[in-house]
Coordinates of C-alpha atoms in Angstrom, one line a residue:
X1 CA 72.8 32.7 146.0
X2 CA 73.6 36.1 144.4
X3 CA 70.7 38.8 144.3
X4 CA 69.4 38.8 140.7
X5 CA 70.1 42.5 139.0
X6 CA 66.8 44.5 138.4
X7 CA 67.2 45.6 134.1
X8 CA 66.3 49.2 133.9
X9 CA 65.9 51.9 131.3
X10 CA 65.7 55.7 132.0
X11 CA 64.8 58.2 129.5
X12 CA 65.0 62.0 128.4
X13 CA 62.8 64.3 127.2
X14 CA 59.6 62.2 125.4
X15 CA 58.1 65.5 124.9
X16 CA 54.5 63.7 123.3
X17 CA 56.9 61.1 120.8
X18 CA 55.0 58.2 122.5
X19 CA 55.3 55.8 119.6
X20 CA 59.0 56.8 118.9
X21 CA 60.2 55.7 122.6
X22 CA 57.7 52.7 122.9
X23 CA 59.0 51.6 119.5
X24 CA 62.4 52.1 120.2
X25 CA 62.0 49.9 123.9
X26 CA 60.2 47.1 121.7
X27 CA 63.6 47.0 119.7
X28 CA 65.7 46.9 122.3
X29 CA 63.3 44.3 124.4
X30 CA 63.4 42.1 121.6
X31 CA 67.1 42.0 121.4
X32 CA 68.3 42.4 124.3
X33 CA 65.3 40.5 126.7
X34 CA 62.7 42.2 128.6
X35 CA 63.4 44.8 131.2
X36 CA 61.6 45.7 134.3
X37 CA 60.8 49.4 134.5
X38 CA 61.0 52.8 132.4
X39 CA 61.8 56.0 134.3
X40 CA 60.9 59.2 132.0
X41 CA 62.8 62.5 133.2
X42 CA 62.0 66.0 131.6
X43 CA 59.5 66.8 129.5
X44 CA 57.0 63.6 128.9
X45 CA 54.4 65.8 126.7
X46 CA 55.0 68.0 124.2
X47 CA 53.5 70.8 122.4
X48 CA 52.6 68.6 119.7
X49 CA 48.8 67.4 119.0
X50 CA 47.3 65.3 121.4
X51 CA 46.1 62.8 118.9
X52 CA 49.3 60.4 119.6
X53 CA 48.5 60.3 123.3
X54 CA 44.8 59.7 122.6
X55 CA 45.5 56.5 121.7
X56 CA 47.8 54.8 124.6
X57 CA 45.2 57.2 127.2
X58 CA 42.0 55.0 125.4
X59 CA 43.7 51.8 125.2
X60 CA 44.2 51.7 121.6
X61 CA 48.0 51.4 121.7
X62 CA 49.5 49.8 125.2
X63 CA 53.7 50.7 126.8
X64 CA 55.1 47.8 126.3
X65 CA 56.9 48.2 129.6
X66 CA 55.9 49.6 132.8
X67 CA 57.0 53.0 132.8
X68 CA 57.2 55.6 135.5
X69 CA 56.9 59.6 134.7
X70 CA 57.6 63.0 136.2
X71 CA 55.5 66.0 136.1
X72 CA 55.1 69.3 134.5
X73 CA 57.9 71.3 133.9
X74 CA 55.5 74.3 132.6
X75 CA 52.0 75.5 132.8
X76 CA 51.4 74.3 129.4
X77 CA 51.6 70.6 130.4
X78 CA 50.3 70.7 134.2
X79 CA 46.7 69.4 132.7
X80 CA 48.2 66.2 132.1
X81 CA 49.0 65.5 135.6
X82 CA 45.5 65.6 137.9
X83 CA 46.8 64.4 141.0
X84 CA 49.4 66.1 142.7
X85 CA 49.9 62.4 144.8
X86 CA 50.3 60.4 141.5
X87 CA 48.0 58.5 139.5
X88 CA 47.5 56.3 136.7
X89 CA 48.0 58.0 133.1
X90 CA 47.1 55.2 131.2
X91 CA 47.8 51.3 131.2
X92 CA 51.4 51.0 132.2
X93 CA 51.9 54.3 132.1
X94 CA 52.4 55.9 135.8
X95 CA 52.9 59.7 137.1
X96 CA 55.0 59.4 140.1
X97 CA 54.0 62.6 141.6
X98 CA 55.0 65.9 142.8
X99 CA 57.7 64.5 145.0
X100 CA 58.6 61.1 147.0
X101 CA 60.0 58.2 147.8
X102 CA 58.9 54.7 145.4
X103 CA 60.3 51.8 146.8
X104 CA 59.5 48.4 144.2
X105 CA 59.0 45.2 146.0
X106 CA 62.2 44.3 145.0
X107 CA 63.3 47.0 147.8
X108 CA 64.6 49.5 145.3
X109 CA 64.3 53.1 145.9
X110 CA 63.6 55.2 144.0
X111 CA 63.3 59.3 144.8
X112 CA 61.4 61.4 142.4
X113 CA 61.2 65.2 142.2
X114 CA 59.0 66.6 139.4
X115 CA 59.0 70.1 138.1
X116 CA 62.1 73.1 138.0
X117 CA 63.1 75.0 140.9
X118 CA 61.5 78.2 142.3
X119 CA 62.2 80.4 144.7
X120 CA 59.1 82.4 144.8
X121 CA 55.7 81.9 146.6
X122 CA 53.0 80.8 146.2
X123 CA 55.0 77.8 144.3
X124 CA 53.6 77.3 140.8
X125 CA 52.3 73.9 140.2
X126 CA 55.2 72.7 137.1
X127 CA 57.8 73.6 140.6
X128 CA 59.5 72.7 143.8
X129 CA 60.3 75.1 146.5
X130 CA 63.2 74.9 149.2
X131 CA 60.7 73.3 151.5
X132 CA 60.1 70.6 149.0
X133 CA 63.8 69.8 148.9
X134 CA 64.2 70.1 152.6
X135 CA 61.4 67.9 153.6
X136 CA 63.0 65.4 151.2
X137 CA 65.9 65.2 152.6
X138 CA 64.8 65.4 156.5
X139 CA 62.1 62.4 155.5
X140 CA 65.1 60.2 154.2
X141 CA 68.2 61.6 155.9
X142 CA 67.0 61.6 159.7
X143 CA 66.7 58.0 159.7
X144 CA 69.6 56.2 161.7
X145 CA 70.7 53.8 159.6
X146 CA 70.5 56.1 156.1
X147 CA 73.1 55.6 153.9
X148 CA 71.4 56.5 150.6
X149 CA 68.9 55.9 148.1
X150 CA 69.3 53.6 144.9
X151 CA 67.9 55.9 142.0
X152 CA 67.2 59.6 142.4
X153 CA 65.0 61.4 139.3
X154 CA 64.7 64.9 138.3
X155 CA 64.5 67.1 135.7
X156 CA 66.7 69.7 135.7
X157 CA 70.3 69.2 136.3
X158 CA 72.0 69.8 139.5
X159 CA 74.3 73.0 139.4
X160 CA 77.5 72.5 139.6
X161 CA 77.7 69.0 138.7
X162 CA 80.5 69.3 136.0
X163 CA 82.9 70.1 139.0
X164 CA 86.1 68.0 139.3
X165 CA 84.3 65.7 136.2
X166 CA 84.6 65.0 132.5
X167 CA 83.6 68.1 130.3
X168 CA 79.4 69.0 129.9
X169 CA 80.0 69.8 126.5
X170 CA 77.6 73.0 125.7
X171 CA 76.4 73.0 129.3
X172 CA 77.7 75.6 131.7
X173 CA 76.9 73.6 135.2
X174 CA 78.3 76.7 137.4
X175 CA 75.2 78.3 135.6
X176 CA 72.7 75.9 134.1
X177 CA 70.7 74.0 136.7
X178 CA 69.2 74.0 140.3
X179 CA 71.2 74.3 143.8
X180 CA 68.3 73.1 145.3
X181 CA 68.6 70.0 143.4
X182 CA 72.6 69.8 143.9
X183 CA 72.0 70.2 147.8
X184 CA 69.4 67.0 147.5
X185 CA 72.1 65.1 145.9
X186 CA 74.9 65.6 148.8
X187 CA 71.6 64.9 150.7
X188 CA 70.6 61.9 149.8
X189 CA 73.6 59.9 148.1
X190 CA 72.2 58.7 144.8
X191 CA 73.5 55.6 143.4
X192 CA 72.2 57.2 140.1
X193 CA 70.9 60.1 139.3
X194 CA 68.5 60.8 136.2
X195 CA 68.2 64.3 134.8
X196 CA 66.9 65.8 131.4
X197 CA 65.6 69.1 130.0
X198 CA 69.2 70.5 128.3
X199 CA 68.8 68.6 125.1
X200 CA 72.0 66.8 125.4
X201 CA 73.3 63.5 126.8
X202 CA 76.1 63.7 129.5
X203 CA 77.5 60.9 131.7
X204 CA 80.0 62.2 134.6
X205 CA 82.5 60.1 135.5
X206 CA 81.3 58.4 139.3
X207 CA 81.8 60.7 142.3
X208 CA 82.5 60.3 145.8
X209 CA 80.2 60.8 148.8
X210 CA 82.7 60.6 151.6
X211 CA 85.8 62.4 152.3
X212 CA 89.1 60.3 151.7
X213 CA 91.1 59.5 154.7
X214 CA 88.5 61.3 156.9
X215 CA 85.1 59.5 156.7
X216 CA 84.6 55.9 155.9
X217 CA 84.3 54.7 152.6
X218 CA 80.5 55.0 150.9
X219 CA 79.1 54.6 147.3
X220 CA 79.8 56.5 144.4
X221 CA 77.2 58.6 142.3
X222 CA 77.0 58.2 138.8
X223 CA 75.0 61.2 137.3
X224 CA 73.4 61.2 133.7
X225 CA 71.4 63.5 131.8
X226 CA 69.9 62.1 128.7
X227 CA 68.6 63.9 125.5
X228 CA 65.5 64.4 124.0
X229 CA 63.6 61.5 122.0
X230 CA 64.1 61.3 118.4
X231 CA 66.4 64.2 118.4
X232 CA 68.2 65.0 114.7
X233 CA 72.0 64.9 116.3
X234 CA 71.4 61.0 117.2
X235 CA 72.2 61.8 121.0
X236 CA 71.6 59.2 123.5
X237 CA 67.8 59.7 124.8
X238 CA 67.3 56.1 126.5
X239 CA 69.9 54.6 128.9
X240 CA 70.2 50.9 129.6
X241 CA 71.5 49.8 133.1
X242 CA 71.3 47.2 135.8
X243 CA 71.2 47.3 139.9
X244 CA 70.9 45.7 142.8
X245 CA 68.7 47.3 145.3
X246 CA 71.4 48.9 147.8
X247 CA 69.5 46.9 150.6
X248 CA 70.2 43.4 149.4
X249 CA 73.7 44.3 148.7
X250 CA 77.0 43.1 150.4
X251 CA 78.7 46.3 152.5
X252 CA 82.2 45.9 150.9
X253 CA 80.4 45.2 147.2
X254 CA 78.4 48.7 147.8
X255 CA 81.1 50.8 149.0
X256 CA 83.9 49.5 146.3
X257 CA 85.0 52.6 144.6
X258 CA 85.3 52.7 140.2
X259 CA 89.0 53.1 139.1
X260 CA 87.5 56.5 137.7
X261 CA 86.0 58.2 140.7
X262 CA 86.8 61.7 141.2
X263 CA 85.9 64.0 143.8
X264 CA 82.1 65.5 145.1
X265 CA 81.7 68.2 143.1
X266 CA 79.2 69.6 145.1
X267 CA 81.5 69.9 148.1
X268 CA 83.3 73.2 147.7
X269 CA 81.0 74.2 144.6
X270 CA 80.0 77.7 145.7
X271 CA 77.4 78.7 148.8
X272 CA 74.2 77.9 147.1
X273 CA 74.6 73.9 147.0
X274 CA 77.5 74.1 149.7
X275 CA 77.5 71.2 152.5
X276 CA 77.7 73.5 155.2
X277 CA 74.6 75.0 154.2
X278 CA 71.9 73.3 154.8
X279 CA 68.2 74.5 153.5
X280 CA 65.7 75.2 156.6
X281 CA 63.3 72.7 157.3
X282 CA 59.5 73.6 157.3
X283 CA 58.2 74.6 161.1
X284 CA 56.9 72.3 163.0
X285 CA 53.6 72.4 164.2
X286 CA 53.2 72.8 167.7
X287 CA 51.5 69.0 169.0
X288 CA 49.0 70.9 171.1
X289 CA 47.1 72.2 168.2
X290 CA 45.6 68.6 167.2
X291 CA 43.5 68.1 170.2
X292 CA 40.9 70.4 170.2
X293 CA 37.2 69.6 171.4
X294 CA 34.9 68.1 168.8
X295 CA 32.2 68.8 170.8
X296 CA 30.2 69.9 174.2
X297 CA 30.5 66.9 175.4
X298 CA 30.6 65.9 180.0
X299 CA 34.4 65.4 181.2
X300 CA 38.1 66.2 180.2
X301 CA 39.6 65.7 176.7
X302 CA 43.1 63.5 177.8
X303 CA 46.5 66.0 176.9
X304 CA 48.6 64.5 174.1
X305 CA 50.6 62.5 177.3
X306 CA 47.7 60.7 178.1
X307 CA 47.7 62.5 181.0
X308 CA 44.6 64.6 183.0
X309 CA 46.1 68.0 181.9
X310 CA 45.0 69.4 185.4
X311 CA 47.0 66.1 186.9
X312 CA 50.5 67.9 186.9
X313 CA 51.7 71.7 187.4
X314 CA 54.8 70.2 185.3
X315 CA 53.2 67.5 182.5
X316 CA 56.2 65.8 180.0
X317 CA 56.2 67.5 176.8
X318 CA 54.9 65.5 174.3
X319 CA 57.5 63.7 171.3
X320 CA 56.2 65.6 168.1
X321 CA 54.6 63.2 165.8
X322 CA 56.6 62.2 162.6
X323 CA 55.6 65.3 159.9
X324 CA 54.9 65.0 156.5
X325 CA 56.9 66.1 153.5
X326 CA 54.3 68.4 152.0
X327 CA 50.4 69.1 151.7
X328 CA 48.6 65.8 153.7
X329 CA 45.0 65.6 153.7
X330 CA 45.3 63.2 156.9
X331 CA 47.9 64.6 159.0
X332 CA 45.5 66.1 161.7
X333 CA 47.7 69.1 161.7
X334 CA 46.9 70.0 158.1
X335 CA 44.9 73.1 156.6
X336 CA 43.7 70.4 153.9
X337 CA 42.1 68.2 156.5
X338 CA 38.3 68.1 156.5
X339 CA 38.1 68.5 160.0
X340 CA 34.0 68.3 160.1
X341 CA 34.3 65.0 159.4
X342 CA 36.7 63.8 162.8
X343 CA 34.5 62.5 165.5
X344 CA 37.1 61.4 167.7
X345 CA 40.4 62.3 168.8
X346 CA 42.9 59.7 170.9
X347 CA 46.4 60.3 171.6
X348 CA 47.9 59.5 168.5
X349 CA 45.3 58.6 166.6
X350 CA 41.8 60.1 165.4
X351 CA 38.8 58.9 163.9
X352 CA 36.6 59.9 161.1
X353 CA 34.2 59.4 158.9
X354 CA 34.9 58.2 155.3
X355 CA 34.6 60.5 152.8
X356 CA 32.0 59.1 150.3
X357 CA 31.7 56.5 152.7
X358 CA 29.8 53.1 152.3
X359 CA 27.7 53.7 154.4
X360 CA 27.1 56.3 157.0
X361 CA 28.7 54.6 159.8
X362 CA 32.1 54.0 157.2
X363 CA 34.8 55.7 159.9
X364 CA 38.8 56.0 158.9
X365 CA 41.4 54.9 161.9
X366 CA 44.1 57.6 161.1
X367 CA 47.7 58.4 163.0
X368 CA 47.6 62.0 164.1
X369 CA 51.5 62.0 162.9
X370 CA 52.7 61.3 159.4
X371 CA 53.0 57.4 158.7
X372 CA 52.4 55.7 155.2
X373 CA 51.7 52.3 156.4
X374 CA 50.6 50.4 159.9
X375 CA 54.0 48.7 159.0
X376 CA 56.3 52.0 159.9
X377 CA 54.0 52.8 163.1
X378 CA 56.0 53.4 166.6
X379 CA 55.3 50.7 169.2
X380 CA 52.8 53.8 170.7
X381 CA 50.8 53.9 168.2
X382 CA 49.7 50.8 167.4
X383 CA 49.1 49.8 170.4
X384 CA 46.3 52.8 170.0
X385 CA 45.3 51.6 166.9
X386 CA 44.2 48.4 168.7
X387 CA 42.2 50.0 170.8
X388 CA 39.9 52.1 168.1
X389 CA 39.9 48.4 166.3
X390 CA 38.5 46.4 169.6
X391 CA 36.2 49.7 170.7
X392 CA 34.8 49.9 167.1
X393 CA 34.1 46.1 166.8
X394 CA 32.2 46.2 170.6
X395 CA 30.6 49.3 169.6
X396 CA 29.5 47.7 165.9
X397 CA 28.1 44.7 167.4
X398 CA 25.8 46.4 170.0
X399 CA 24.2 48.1 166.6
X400 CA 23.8 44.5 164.9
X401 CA 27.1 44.5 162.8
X402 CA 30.3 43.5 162.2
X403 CA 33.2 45.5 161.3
X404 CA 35.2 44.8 158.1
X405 CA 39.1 46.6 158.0
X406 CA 41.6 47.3 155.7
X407 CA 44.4 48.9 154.4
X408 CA 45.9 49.5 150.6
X409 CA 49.8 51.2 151.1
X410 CA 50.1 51.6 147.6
X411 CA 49.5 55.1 145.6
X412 CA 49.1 56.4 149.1
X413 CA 51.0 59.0 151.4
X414 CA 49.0 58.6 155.4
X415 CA 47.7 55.4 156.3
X416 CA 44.1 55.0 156.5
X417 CA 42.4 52.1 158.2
X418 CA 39.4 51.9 156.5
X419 CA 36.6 50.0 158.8
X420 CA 33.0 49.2 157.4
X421 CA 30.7 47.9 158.9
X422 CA 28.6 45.2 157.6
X423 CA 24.9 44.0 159.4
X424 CA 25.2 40.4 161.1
X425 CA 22.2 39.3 159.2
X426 CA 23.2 40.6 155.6
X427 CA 26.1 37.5 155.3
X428 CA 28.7 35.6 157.6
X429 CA 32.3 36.5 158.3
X430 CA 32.7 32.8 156.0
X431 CA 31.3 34.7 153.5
X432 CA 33.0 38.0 153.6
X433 CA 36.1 36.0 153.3
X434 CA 35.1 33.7 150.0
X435 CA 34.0 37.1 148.2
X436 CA 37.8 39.1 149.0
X437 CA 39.2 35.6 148.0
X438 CA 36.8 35.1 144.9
X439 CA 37.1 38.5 143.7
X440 CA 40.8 38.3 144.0
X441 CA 41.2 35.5 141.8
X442 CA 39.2 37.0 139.3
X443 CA 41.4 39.6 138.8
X444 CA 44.3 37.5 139.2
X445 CA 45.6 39.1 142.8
X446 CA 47.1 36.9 145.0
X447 CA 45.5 36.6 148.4
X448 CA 47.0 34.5 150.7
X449 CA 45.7 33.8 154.7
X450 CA 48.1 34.8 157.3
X451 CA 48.0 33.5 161.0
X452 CA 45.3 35.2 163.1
X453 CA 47.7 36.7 165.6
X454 CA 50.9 37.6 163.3
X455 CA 52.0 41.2 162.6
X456 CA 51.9 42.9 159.5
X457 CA 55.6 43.6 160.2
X458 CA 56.7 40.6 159.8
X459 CA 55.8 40.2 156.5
X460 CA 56.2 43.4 155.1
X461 CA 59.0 45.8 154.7
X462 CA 58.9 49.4 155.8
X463 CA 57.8 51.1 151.7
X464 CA 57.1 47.8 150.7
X465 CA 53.4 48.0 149.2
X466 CA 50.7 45.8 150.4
X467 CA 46.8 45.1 150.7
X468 CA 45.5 43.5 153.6
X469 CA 42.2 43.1 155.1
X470 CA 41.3 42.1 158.5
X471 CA 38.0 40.3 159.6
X472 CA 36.2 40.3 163.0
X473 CA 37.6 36.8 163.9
X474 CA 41.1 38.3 163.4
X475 CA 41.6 36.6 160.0
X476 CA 44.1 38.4 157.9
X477 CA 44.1 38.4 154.2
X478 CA 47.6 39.6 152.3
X479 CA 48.6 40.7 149.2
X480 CA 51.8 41.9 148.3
X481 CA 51.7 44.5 145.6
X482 CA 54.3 43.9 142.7
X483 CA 52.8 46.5 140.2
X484 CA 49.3 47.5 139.5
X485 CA 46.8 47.0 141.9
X486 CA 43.2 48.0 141.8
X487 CA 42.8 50.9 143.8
X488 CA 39.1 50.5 144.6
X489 CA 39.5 46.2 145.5
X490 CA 38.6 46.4 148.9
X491 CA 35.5 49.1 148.1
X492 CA 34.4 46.6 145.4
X493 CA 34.4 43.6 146.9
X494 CA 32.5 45.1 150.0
X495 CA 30.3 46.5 147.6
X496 CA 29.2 43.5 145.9
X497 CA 26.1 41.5 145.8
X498 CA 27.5 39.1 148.2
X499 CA 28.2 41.6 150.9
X500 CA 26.4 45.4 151.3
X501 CA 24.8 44.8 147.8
X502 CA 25.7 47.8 146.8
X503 CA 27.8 47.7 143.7
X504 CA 27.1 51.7 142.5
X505 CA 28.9 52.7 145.6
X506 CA 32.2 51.2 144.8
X507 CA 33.4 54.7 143.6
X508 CA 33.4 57.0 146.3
X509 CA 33.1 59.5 144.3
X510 CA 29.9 58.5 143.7
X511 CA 28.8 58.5 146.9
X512 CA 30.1 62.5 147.9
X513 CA 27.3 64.4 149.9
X514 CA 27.5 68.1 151.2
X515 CA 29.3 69.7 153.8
X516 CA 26.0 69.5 155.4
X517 CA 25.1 66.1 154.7
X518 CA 28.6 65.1 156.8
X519 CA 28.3 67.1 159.6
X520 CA 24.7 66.2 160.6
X521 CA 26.0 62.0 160.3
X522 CA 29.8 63.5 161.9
X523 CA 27.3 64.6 164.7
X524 CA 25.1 61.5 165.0
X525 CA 28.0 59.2 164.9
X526 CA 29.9 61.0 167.9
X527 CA 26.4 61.0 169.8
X528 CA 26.4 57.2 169.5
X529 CA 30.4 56.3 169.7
X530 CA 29.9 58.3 173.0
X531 CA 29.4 55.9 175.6
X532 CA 32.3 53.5 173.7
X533 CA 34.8 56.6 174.0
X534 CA 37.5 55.6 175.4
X535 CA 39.5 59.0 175.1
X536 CA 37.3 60.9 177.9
X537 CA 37.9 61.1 181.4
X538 CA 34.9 61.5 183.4
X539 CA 34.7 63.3 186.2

């Protein structure tokens, strides 16, 4: 049976004319049939009054479709856009983020890049920098079997573009628009490609990303900028298309090339967005660096091999761990990570306390290396991760409790194993379970029990997005994320009455102490975890 098509709209500049689009995608939804997602390029606010937005931010008015934004492209705007990761802007209304990868459950992909180029430092917030585009690419490229992405959003235009194609009309392309953005496109291979920002709508003829008679055959690229909304000339602001996720297609289908396909114009289109040259990926951080002592603690921190690092005048040099695209607060590595709060460091993973935590014993399993989900982990490091699991539930139970985990990949960039504890005489694992499976029906999540010794992997794609929890009989409850999802769940069912009894500590926010505050219980919890560490060699 054929894959059904996923119905799409992308659109231009909004700039702040909410109810003009949303009015415009009701009309078209009502002839036409419903579609599944918006994607908004350019500008999405304006300079005009804020009194339209007031009402879809407060609920008053609602997007009638589930629409997907970019960021600033000037200062003016950047207050919109809180996170830098992405968030919620109001019901159905979603900021992507500052750059990324959003793959639908469908198994669409989607790459987003927000802001225009800059080549200066430090990097205002409405831009991207060269390391932005290169960490793109190297996150998506280096994989093996890469052979592109479906969808591929920006704002400005790649330069160059117009090359070998159908006239831009007003729009110089060997002038107007960012290298950086045509040397993603050769990058990544776009089956479309979204742009905005030049107040006109121009759709190139397809183009080519393989050399004729030299490489085999692959996809074509069809690039289109759209227009502004409710512009005076009438030009096309909101495009209408459908797609099958490259994933579920046939290989012959994918590759079939339009009678109309012309050559890559970025190919020979001058040195800035030139094949050949590629832009240099961020430095690497040197593995040793993560493993530094946490304390004065008796015996030998293991090296990063697992090894005594006395054991060998000649130890293997470590495999790097996988690095992240841009500012992580997890990846051990980081300048953004809280460091006062790790109280233990493995091989490839660390511990440490939860920020806002629970309680005070709330820790965080965390892979030293850059990985979204326990679904993309290396063989290596999960087998880790079941360690910290199986030494935190021995060293719960000699303190009376039982330890709670899970994980939400969804509006998330590093994987975080949350694991609460929760006092054996407070309520029964039976119980724990009723109130995730309660509360999920309340809010009309679907929960469903998966066999005590299966793998996440085998349920859930690599980007795919997921909640899962795991009790300390091995029960696993899943739920695989469509579209919204509560990003507190887990925090509020654990905080219920039927649990910790704790509701006003749902919001870890909430719950923030001092610097202080965390590093006298960061202390007391590696005192305690001490004789359970299994990462020491004693002497």
């Amino acid at each position: 049976m054929a894959q059904k098509p996923l119905r799409l709209l992308a659109c231009g500049d909004v700039e702040g004319k909410f109810d003009a689009l949303f009015n415009r995608v009701r009309a078209i939804q009502k002839k036409s049939g419903n579609f599944d997602l918006l994607l908004c390029v350019g500008n999405f606010f304006g300079s005009t009054p804020d009194a339209e937005w007031e009402e879809y931010k407060t609920g008053v008015k609602k997007a009638p479709i589930q629409t997907y934004v970019l960021g600033a492209n000037n200062q003016e705007t950047v207050k919109y856009f809180q996170d830098v990761d992405g968030c919620e802007l109001a019901e159905n209304i979603t900021y992507l983020g500052r750059k990324g990868v959003f793959t639908g459950s469908s198994g669409l992909q989607i790459v987003y890049l927000s802001g225009t180029e800059s080549l200066n430092e430090p990097v205002p917030g409405y831009s991207f920098s060269p390391k932005d585009v290169s960490s793109l690419r190297t996150m998506l490229c280096s994989t093996p079997q890469f052979k592109g992405v479906d969808i591929l959003l920006t704002s400005p235009w790649p330069k160059y573009v117009g090359n070998f194609g159908n006239s831009s009309g007003e729009v110089d392309t060997k002038k107007c628009g960012s290298a950086l953005i045509s040397s993603l496109a050769t990058g990544l291979k776009p089956r479309y490609h979204f742009a905005s920002l030049e107040k006109t709508y121009y759709e190139r003829l397809p183009y080519r990303n393989h050399i004729v008679l030299q490489e085999n055959a692959q996809h074509a690229t069809r690039f289109i900028a759209l227009a502004n909304v409710g512009n005076p000339e009438k030009k096309k602001y909101l495009y209408a298309f459908s797609i099958v996720p490259m994933k579920l297609m046939d290989a012959a289908e994918l590759v079939k090339q339009p009678p109309d396909v012309t050559e890559n114009p970025y190919r020979k289109s001058g040195k800035e967005a030139s094949t050949g040259k590629q832009t240099p990926a961020p430095e690497e951080e040197s593995a040793c660096q993560f493993f530094f002592d946490l304390n004065e603690k008796q015996g030998r921190k293991r090296s990063s091999t697992g090894r005594d690092s006395k054991s060998s005048p000649h130890p293997k040099q470590p495999r790097k761990p996988p690095q992240p695209p841009g500012p992580c607060w997890f990846c051990l590595a980081s300048p953004e990570v809280e460091k006062h709060l790790v109280v233990n460091i493995g091989t490839h993973c660390y511990l440490a306390l939860a920020k806002g935590g629970l309680s005070d014993d709330h820790v965080l399993i965390l892979p030293i290396g850059h990985y979204q989900s326990v679904v993309e982990l290396s063989a290596e490091v999960v087998e880790e991760v079941e360690k910290y699991k199986a030494t935190l539930r021995r060293f719960f139970r000699s303190r009376g409790k039982r330890c709670v985990l899970f994980e939400r990949n969804y509006k998330s960039h590093h994987l975080q194993l949350q694991v609460i504890p929760v006092p054996l005489s407070s309520c029964a694992t039976d119980d724990i379970k009723d109130a995730f499976i309660t509360q999920a029906q309340e809010q009309q999540i679907e929960l469903l029990e998966i066999p005590e010794h299966s793998d996440i992997k085998q349920i859930a794609q690599p980007g795919a997005a997921y909640f899962y929890v795991e009790l300390d009989t091995g029960e696993k409850l899943f739920h695989r994320i469509k579209k919204n999802f509560p990003l507190q769940f887990g925090r509020e069912v654990l905080a219920s009455e039927a649990i910790l009894n704790i509701p006003d500590k749902s919001d870890w926010r909430k719950c923030q102490m001092s610097k202080e505050e965390e590093e006298t219980l960061a202390r007391r919890f590696r005192k305690d975890f001490e004789p359970f560490d299994f990462t020491v060699d004693d002497d």
